[in-house]
């Protein structure tokens, strides 16, 4: 199996040490994955979940390689995960404003992208 994680980090110009912070895992773990010391299919599930979240992907998307990620989404996800509950509420409030001002055609018609607000307190 190829090293999708290394490829995604390279594609997004993310350094392993920075990604370790984003994913909240030890830098040594990221380096082992990127360098091939730890094989893709041998990564622990807890670590794999953190990596997927930091990349703005589901575990399935990361494992099967079927997802095209927008780098902006990855940045937003990383910022959200690394901020305080107050910061999360601020981001959530601003996201609602952005959705209202810049809706997709699908959202205007009540489609799937018409996201409901999530309750933010307690979100990690």
Coordinates of C-alpha atoms in Angstrom, one line a residue:
X1 CA 0.0 0.0 0.0
X2 CA 1.3 3.4 -0.9
X3 CA 2.1 6.1 1.7
X4 CA -0.9 8.4 1.2
X5 CA -0.1 10.4 4.3
X6 CA 3.4 11.4 3.1
X7 CA 1.9 12.2 -0.3
X8 CA -0.9 14.4 1.2
X9 CA 1.6 16.3 3.4
X10 CA 3.9 16.9 0.5
X11 CA 1.0 17.9 -1.8
X12 CA -0.1 20.4 0.8
X13 CA 3.4 21.6 1.7
X14 CA 2.9 20.6 5.4
X15 CA 6.0 19.8 7.4
X16 CA 5.9 16.6 9.5
X17 CA 6.5 18.6 12.8
X18 CA 3.7 21.0 12.0
X19 CA 1.4 18.2 11.1
X20 CA 2.2 16.4 14.3
X21 CA 0.8 19.5 16.2
X22 CA -2.2 19.6 13.9
X23 CA -3.0 16.0 14.5
X24 CA -2.0 16.1 18.2
X25 CA 0.3 13.1 17.8
X26 CA 4.1 12.8 18.5
X27 CA 6.3 14.2 15.8
X28 CA 8.3 10.9 15.9
X29 CA 5.2 9.1 14.9
X30 CA 4.6 11.3 11.9
X31 CA 8.3 11.1 10.9
X32 CA 8.1 7.2 11.1
X33 CA 5.0 7.2 8.9
X34 CA 6.5 9.7 6.3
X35 CA 9.8 7.9 6.2
X36 CA 8.1 4.5 5.8
X37 CA 9.4 3.1 9.1
X38 CA 5.8 2.6 10.2
X39 CA 3.8 1.2 7.3
X40 CA 0.5 2.8 6.3
X41 CA -1.5 -0.4 7.2
X42 CA 0.3 -0.7 10.6
X43 CA -0.7 2.7 12.0
X44 CA -2.8 2.3 15.1
X45 CA -6.5 3.1 14.8
X46 CA -6.4 6.0 17.3
X47 CA -3.5 7.6 15.5
X48 CA -5.1 7.0 12.1
X49 CA -8.3 8.7 13.3
X50 CA -6.4 11.8 14.5
X51 CA -4.5 11.9 11.2
X52 CA -7.7 11.7 9.1
X53 CA -9.3 14.5 11.2
X54 CA -6.3 16.7 10.9
X55 CA -6.4 16.2 7.1
X56 CA -10.1 17.0 7.1
X57 CA -11.0 13.5 5.9
X58 CA -12.9 10.5 7.1
X59 CA -10.9 7.4 8.0
X60 CA -12.4 5.7 5.0
X61 CA -11.4 8.5 2.6
X62 CA -7.8 8.4 3.9
X63 CA -7.6 4.6 3.9
X64 CA -9.1 4.0 0.5
X65 CA -7.8 7.2 -1.1
X66 CA -11.0 8.3 -2.7
X67 CA -11.2 11.9 -1.5
X68 CA -10.1 15.2 -3.0
X69 CA -9.5 17.6 -0.2
X70 CA -9.6 21.4 -0.5
X71 CA -6.5 22.8 1.2
X72 CA -8.7 25.6 2.7
X73 CA -10.9 23.0 4.4
X74 CA -7.8 21.3 5.9
X75 CA -6.6 24.7 7.3
X76 CA -10.1 25.5 8.7
X77 CA -10.3 22.0 10.3
X78 CA -6.8 22.4 11.8
X79 CA -7.6 25.8 13.2
X80 CA -10.9 24.6 14.7
X81 CA -9.2 21.7 16.4
X82 CA -6.4 23.9 17.9
X83 CA -8.6 26.6 19.4
X84 CA -10.4 27.1 22.7
X85 CA -14.2 26.5 23.1
X86 CA -14.7 30.3 22.8
X87 CA -12.7 30.2 19.5
X88 CA -14.9 27.3 18.3
X89 CA -18.1 29.3 19.1
X90 CA -16.6 32.3 17.2
X91 CA -15.8 30.2 14.2
X92 CA -19.2 28.5 14.2
X93 CA -21.0 31.9 14.4
X94 CA -18.9 33.2 11.5
X95 CA -19.5 30.0 9.5
X96 CA -23.2 30.5 9.7
X97 CA -22.8 34.1 8.4
X98 CA -20.6 32.9 5.5
X99 CA -23.2 30.2 4.6
X100 CA -26.0 32.8 4.6
X101 CA -24.0 35.4 2.5
X102 CA -22.3 32.9 0.1
X103 CA -24.6 29.8 -0.2
X104 CA -24.0 27.2 -2.9
X105 CA -26.8 26.7 -5.5
X106 CA -27.6 23.4 -3.8
X107 CA -27.9 25.1 -0.4
X108 CA -30.2 27.8 -1.8
X109 CA -32.5 25.0 -3.0
X110 CA -32.5 23.2 0.4
X111 CA -30.0 20.5 -0.7
X112 CA -27.5 18.5 1.3
X113 CA -25.1 21.3 1.8
X114 CA -27.7 23.2 3.8
X115 CA -25.9 22.4 7.1
X116 CA -27.6 22.9 10.4
X117 CA -25.7 24.6 13.2
X118 CA -24.0 22.2 15.6
X119 CA -23.9 22.8 19.3
X120 CA -20.2 23.7 19.9
X121 CA -19.7 23.3 23.7
X122 CA -17.8 20.3 24.6
X123 CA -16.4 19.8 21.1
X124 CA -12.8 18.6 21.2

